[in-house]
XYZ file of N, CA and C in Angstrom:
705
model
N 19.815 -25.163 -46.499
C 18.429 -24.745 -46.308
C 18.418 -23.593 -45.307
N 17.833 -22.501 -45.722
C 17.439 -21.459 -44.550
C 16.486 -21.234 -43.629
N 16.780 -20.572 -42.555
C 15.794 -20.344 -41.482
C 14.228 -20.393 -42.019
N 14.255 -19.562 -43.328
C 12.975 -19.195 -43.832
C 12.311 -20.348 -44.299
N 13.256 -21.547 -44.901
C 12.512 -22.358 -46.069
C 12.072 -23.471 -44.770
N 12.956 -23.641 -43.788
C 13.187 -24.994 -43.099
C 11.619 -25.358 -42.309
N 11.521 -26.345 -42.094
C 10.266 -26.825 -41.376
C 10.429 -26.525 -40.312
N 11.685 -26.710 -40.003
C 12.068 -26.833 -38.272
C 12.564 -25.333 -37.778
N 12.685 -24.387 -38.279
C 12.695 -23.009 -38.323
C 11.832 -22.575 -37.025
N 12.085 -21.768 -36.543
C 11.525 -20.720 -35.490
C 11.811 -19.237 -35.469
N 10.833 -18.469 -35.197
C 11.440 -17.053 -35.428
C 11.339 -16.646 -33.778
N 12.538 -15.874 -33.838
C 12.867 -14.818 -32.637
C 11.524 -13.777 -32.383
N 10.762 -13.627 -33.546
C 9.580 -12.632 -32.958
C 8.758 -13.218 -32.539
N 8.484 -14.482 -32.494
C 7.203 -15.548 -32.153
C 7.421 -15.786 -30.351
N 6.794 -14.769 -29.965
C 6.562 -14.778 -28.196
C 6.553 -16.285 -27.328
N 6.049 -17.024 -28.188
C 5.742 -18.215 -27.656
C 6.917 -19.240 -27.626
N 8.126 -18.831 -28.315
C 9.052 -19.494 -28.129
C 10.319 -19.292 -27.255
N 9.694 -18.032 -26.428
C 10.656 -17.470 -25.527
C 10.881 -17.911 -24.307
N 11.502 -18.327 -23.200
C 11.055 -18.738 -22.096
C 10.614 -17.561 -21.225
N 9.253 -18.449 -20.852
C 8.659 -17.479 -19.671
C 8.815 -17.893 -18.504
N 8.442 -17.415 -17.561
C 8.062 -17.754 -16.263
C 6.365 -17.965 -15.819
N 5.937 -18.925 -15.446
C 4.868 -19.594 -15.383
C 4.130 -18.061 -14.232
N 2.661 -18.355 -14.664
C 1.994 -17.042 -14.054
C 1.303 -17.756 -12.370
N 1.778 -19.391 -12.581
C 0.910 -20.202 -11.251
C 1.832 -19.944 -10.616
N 3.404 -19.850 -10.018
C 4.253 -20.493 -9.197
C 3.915 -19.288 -8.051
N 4.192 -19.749 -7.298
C 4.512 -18.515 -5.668
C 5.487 -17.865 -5.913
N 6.248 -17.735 -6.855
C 7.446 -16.258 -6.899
C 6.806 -15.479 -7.695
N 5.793 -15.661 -8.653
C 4.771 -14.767 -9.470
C 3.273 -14.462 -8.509
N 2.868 -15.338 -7.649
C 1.980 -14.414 -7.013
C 2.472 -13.461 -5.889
N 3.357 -13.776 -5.296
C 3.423 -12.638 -4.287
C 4.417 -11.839 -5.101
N 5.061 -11.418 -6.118
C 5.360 -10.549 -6.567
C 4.171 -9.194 -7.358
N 3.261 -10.277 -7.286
C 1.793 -9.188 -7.846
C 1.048 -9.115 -6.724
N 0.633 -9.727 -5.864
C -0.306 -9.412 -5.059
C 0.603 -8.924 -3.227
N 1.630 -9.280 -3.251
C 2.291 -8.760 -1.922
C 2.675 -7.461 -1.730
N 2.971 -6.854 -2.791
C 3.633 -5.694 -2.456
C 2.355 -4.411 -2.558
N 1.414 -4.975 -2.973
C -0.136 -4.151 -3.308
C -1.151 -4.567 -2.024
N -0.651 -5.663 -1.763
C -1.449 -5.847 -0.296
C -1.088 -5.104 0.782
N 0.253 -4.889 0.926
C 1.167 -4.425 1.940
C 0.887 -2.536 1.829
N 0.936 -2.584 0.479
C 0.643 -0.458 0.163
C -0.866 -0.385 0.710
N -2.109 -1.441 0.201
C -3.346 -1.022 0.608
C -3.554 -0.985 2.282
N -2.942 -1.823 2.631
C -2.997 -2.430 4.447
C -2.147 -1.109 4.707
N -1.479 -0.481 4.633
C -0.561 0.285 5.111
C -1.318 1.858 5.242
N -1.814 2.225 3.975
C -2.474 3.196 3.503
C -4.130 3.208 4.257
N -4.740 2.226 4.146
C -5.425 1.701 4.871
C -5.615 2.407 6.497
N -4.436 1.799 7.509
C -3.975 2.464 8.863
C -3.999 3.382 8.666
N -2.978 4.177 7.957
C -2.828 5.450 7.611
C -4.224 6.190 8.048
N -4.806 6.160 7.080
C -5.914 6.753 6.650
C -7.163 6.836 7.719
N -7.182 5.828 8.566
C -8.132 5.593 9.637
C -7.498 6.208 11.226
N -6.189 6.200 10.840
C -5.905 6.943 12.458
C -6.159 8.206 12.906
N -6.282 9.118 11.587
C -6.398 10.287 12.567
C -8.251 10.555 13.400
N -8.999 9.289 12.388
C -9.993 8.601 13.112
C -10.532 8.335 14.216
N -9.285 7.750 14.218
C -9.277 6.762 15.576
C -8.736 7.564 16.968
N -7.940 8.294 16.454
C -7.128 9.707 17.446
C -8.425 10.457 18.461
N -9.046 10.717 17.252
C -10.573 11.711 17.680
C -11.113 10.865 18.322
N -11.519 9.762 18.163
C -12.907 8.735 18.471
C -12.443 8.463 19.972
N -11.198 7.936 20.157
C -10.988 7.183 20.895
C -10.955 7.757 22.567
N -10.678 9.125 22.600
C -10.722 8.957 24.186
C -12.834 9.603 24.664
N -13.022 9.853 23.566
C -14.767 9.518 23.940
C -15.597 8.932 24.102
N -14.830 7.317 23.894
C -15.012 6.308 23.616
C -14.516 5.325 25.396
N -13.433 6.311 25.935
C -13.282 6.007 27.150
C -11.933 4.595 26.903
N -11.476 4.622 25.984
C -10.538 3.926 25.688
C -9.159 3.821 26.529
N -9.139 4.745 26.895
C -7.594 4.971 27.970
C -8.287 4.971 29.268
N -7.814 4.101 30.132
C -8.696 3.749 31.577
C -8.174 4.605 32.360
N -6.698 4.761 31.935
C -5.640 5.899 33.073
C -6.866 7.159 33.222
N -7.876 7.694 32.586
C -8.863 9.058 32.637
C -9.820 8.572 33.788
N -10.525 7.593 33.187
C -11.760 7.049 34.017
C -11.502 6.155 35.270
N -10.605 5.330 35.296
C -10.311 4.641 36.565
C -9.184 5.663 37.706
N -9.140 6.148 37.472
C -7.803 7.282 38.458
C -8.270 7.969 39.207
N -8.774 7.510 40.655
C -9.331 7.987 41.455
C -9.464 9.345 41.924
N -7.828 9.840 41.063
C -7.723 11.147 42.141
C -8.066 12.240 40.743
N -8.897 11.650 39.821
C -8.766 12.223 38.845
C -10.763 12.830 38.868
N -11.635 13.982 38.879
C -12.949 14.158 39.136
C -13.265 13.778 38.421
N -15.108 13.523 37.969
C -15.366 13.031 37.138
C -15.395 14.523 36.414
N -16.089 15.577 37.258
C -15.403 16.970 36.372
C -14.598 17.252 35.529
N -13.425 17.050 35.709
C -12.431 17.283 35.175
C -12.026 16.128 33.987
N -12.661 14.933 33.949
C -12.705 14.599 32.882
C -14.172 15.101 31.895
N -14.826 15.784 32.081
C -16.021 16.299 31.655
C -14.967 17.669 30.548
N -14.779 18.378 31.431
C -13.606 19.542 30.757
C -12.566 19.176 30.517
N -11.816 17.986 30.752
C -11.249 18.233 29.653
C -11.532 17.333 28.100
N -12.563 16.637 28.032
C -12.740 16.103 26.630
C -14.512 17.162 26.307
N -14.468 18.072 26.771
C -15.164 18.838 26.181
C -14.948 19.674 24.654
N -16.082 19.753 24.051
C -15.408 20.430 22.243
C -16.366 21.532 22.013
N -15.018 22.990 22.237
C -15.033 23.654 21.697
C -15.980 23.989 20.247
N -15.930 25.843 20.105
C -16.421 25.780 19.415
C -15.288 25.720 18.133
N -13.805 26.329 18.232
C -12.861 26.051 17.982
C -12.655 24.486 17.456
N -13.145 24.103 18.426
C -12.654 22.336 18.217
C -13.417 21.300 17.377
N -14.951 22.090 17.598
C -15.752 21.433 16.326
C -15.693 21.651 14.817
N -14.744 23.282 14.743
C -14.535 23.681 13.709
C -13.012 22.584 12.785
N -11.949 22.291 13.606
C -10.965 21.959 13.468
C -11.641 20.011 12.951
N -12.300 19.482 13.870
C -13.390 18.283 13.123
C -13.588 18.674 11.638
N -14.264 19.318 11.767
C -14.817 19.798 10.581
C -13.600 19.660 9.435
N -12.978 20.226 9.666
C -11.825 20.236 8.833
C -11.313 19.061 8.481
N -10.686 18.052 9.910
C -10.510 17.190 9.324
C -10.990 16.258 8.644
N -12.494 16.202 8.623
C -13.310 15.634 7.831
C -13.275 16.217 6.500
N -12.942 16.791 5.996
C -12.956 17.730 5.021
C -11.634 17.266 3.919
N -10.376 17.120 4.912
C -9.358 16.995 4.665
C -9.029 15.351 4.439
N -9.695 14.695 4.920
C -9.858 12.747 4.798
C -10.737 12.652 3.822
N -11.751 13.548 3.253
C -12.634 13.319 2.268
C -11.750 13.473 0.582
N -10.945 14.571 1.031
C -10.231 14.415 -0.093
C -8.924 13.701 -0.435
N -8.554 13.527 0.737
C -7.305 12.563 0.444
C -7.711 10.892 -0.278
N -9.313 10.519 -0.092
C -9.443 9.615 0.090
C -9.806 9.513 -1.441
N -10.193 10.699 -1.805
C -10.467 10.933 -3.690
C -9.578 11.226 -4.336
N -8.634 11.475 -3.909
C -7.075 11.639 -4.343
C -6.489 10.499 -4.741
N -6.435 9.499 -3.746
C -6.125 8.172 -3.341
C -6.731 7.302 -4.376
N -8.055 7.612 -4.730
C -8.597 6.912 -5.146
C -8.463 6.817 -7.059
N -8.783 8.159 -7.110
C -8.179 8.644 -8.247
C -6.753 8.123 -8.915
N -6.185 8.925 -7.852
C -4.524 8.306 -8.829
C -4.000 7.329 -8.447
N -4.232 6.721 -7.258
C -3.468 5.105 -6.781
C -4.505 4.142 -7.113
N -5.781 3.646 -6.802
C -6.527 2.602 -7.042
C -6.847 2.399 -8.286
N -5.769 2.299 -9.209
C -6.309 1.710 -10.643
C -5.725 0.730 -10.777
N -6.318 -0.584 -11.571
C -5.905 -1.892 -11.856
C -4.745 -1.727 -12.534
N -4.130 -2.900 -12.050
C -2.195 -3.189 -12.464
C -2.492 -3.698 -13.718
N -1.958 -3.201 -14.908
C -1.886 -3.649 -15.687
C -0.824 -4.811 -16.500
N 0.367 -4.491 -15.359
C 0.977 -5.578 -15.372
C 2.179 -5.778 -14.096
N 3.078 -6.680 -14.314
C 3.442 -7.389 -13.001
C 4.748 -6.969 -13.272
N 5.744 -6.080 -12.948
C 7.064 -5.703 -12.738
C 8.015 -6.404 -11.943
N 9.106 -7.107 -12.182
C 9.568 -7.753 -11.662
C 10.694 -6.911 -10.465
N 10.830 -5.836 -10.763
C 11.854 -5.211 -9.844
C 10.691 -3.964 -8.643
N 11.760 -3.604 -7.819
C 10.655 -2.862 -6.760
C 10.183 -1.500 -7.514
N 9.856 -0.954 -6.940
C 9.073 0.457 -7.532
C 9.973 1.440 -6.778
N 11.145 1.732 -6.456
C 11.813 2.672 -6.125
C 10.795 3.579 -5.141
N 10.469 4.799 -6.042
C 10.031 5.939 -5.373
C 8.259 5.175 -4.256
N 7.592 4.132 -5.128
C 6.900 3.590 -4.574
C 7.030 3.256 -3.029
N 8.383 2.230 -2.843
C 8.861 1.866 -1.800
C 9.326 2.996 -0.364
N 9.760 4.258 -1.531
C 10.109 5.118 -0.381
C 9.105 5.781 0.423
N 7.627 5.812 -0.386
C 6.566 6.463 0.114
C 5.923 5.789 1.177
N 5.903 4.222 1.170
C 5.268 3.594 1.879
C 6.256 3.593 2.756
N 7.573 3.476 3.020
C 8.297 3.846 4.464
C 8.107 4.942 4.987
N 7.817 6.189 4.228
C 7.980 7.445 4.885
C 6.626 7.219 5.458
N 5.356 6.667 4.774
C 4.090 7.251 5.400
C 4.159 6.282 6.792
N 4.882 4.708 6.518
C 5.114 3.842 7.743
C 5.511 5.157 9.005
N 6.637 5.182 9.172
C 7.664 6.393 9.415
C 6.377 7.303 10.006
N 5.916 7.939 9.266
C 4.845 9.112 9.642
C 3.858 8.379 10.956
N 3.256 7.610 10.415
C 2.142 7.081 11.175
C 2.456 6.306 12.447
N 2.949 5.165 12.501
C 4.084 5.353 13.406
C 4.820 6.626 14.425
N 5.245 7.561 14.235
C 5.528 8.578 14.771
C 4.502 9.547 15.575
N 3.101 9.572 14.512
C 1.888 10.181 15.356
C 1.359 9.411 16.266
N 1.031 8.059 16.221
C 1.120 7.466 17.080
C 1.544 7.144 18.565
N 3.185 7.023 18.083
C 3.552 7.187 19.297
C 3.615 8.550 20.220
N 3.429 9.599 19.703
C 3.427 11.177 20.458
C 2.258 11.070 20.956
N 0.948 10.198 20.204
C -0.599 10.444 20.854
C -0.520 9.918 21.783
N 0.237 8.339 22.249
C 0.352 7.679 23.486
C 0.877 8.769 24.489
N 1.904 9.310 24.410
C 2.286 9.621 24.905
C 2.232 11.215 25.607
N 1.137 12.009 24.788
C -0.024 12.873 24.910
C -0.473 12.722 26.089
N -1.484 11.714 25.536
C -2.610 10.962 26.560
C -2.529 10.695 28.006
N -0.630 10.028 28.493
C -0.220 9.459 29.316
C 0.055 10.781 30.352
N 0.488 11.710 29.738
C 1.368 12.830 30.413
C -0.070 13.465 30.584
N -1.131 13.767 29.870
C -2.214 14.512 30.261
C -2.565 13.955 31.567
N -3.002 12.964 31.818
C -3.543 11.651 32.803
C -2.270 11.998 34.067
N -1.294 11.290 33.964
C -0.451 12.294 35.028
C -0.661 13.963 35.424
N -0.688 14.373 34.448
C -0.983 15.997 35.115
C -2.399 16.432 36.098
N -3.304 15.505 35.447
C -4.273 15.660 36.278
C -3.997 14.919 37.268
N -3.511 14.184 37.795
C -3.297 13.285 39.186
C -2.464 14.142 40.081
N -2.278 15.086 39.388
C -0.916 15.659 40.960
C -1.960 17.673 40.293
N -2.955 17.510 39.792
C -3.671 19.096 39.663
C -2.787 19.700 38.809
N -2.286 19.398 37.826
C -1.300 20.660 36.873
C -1.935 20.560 36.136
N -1.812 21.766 35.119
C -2.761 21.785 33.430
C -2.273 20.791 32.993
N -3.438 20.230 32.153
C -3.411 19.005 31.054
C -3.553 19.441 30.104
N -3.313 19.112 28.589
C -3.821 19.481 26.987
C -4.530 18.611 27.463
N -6.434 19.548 26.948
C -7.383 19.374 26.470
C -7.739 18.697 25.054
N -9.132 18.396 24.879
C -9.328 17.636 23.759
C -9.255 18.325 22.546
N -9.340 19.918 22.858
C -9.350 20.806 21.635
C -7.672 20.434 21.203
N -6.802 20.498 22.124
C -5.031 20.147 21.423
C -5.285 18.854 20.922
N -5.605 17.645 21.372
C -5.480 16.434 21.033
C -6.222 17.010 19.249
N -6.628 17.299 19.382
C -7.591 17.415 17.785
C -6.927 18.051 17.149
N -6.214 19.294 17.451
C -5.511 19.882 16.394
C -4.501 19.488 16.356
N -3.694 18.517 17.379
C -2.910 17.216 17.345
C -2.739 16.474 15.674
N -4.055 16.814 16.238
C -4.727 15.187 14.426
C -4.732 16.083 13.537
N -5.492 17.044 13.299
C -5.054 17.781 12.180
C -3.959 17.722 11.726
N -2.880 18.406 12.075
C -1.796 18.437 11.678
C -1.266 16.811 11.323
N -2.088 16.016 12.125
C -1.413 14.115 10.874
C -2.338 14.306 10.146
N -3.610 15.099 9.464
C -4.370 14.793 8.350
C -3.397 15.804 7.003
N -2.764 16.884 7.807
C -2.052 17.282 6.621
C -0.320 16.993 6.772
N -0.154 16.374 7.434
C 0.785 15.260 6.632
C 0.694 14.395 5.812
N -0.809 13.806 5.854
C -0.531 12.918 4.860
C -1.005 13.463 3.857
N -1.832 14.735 3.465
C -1.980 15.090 2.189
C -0.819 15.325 1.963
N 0.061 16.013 2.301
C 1.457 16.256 1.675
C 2.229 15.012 1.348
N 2.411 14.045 1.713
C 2.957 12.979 1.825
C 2.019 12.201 0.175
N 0.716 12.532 0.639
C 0.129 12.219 -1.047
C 0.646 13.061 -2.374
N 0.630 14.429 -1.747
C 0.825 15.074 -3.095
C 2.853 14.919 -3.485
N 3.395 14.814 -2.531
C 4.851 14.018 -2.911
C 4.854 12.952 -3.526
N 3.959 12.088 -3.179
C 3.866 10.672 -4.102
C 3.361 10.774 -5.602
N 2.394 11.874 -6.044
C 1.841 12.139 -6.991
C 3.006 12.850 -7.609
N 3.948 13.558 -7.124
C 4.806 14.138 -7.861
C 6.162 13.032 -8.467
N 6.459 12.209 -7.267
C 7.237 11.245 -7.820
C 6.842 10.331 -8.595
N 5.657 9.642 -8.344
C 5.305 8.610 -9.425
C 4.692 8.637 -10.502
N 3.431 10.217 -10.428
C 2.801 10.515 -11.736
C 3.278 11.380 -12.712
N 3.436 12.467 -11.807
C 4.076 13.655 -12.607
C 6.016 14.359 -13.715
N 6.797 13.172 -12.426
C 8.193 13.388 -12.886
C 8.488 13.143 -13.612
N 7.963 11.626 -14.476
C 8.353 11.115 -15.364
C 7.714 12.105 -16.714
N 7.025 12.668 -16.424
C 5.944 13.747 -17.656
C 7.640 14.893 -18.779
N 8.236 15.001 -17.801
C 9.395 15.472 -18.424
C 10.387 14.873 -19.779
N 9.640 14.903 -20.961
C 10.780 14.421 -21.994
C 12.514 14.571 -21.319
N 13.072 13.811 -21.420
C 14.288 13.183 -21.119
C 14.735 12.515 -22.435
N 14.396 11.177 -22.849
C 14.839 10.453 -24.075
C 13.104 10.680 -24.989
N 14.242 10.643 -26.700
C 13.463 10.062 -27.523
C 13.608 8.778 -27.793
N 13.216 7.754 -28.356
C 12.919 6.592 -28.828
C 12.380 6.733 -29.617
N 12.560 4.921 -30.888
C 11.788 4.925 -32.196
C 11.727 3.648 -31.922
N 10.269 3.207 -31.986
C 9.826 1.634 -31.841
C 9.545 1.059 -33.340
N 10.564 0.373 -33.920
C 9.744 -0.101 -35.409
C 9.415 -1.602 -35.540
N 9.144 -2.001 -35.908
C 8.339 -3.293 -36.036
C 8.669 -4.134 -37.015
N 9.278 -5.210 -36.763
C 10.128 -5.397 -37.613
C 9.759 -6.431 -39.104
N 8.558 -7.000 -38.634
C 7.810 -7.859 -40.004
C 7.419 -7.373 -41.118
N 7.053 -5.755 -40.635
C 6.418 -4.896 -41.833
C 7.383 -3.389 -41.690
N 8.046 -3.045 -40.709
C 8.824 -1.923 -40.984
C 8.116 -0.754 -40.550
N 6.398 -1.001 -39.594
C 6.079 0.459 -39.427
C 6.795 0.915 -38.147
N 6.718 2.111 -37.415
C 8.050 2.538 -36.249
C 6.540 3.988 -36.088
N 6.681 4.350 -34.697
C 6.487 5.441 -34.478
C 7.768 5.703 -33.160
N 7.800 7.109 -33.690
C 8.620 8.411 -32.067
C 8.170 8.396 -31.278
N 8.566 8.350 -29.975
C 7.899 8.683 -28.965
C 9.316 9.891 -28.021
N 8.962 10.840 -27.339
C 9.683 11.388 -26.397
C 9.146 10.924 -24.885
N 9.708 9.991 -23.935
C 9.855 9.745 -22.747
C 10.108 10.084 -21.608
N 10.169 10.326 -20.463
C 10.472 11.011 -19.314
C 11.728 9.933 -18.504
N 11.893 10.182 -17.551
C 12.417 9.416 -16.399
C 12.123 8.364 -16.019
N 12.367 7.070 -17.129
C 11.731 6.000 -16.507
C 12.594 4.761 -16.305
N 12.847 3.496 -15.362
C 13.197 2.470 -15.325
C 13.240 1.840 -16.836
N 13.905 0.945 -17.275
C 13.782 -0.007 -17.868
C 12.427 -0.403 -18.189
N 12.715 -1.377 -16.506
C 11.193 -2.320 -17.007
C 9.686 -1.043 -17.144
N 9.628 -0.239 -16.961
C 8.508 1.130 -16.868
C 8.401 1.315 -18.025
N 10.095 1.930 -18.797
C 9.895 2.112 -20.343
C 9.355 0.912 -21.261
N 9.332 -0.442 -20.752
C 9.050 -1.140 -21.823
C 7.407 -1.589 -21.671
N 6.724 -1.304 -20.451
C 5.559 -1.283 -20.101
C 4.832 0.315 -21.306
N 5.329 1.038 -21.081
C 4.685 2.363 -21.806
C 4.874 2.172 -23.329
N 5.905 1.549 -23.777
C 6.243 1.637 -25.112
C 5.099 0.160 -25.552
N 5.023 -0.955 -24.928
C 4.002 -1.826 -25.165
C 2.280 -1.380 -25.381
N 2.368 -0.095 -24.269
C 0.542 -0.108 -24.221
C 0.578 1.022 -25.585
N 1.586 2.025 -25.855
C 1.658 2.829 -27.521
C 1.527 2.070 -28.712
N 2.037 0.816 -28.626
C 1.904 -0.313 -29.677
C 0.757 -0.714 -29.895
N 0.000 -1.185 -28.692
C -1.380 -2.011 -28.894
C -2.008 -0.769 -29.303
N -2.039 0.657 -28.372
C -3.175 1.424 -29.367
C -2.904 2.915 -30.154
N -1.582 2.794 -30.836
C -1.386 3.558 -32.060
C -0.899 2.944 -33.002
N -0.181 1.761 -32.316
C 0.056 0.839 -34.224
C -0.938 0.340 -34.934
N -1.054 0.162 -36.342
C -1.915 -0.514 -36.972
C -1.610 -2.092 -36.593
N -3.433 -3.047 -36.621
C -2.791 -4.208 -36.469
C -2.521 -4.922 -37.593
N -1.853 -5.802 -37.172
C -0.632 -6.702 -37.477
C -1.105 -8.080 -38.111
């Protein structure tokens, strides 16, 4: 008796007889929701510090300015005074967070369409470098701040609030660059035909071509799945 005639028969194309991996267990949720929590939280910081850079010593946040006796109240008057220079350079960076944030929004915030079991390579490297980045402005702003605050305690020039700002500028266009690198590695590289492929189908024999770019495994079989559902006829 053959596969075909037998009762007890199963076919290799019937999905349901394959083993899966269950979509409830904890090695399937934090493989979908951890590594997207960790890019939004990350991107997130990112995105709010050069914010927080500006806001914060007008805000009186660093006590070393306001409690330092030997420090005037003058001289903290001039030096977090803003330019006309300096309102212009605001300006900008507002300008420059408005679009990163439509950028962002645009090409990173679209729903996962599905759950990849391996890391995202170029993904992974972006979120260290921008770690890396932010991190790094950070610590130079502390350390800005600290050395300004000393200089005024013994009367030497301090950077003013107009440097602290164009400070930040220059982290608002890091991270556009740092965006438009990510857009080049994850959206655009793969756009390069590299391989052809022929997907045919094997119950009825229809197949379409496709030419492919630079992609993983598991990537190519994600792209060649969503060409199936909407250029094959159904089934």
């Amino acid at each position: 008796v053959t596969g075909n005639t037998s009762e007890g028969s199963q076919s290799m194309e019937d999905v349901s007889n394959w083993p899966l991996e269950s979509d409830t267990g904890l090695g399937f949720v934090c493989s979908r929701y951890f590594g997207t929590t960790v890019a939004l939280g990350l991107s997130f910081v990112s995105f709010i510090s050069p914010l927080a850079m500006v806001v914060l010593p007008k805000l009186g946040f660093f006590p070393g300015l306001s409690d330092n006796k030997a420090i005037q109240p003058s001289q903290i008057i001039q030096l977090l005074s803003c330019t006309a220079e300096c309102k212009g350079i605001l300006l900008s960076i507002a300008f420059k967070l408005v679009l990163l944030a439509i950028g962002i929004w645009a090409v990173f915030l679209r729903p996962r369409n599905s759950v990849l079991p391996r890391i995202f390579v170029f993904r992974a490297m972006m979120l260290v470098i921008l770690a890396v980045c932010s991190f790094s402005y950070w610590l130079f702003y502390f350390v800005q701040i600290n050395e300004a605050t000393k200089a005024l305690s013994v009367g030497e020039e301090a950077m003013d609030y107009t440097s602290l700002v164009s400070y930040v500028s220059s982290f608002g266009d890091t991270l556009i660059f740092i965006h438009y690198v990510g857009v080049i590695l994850m959206e655009i590289r793969h756009l390069e035909p590299v391989y052809y492929i022929k997907i045919v189908r094997s119950p009825d024999g229809e197949s379409r071509s496709y030419s492919i770019g630079q992609l993983s495994i598991q990537r190519a079989a994600v792209w060649v799945l969503q060409k199936y559902y909407t250029e094959f006829t159904i089934y």
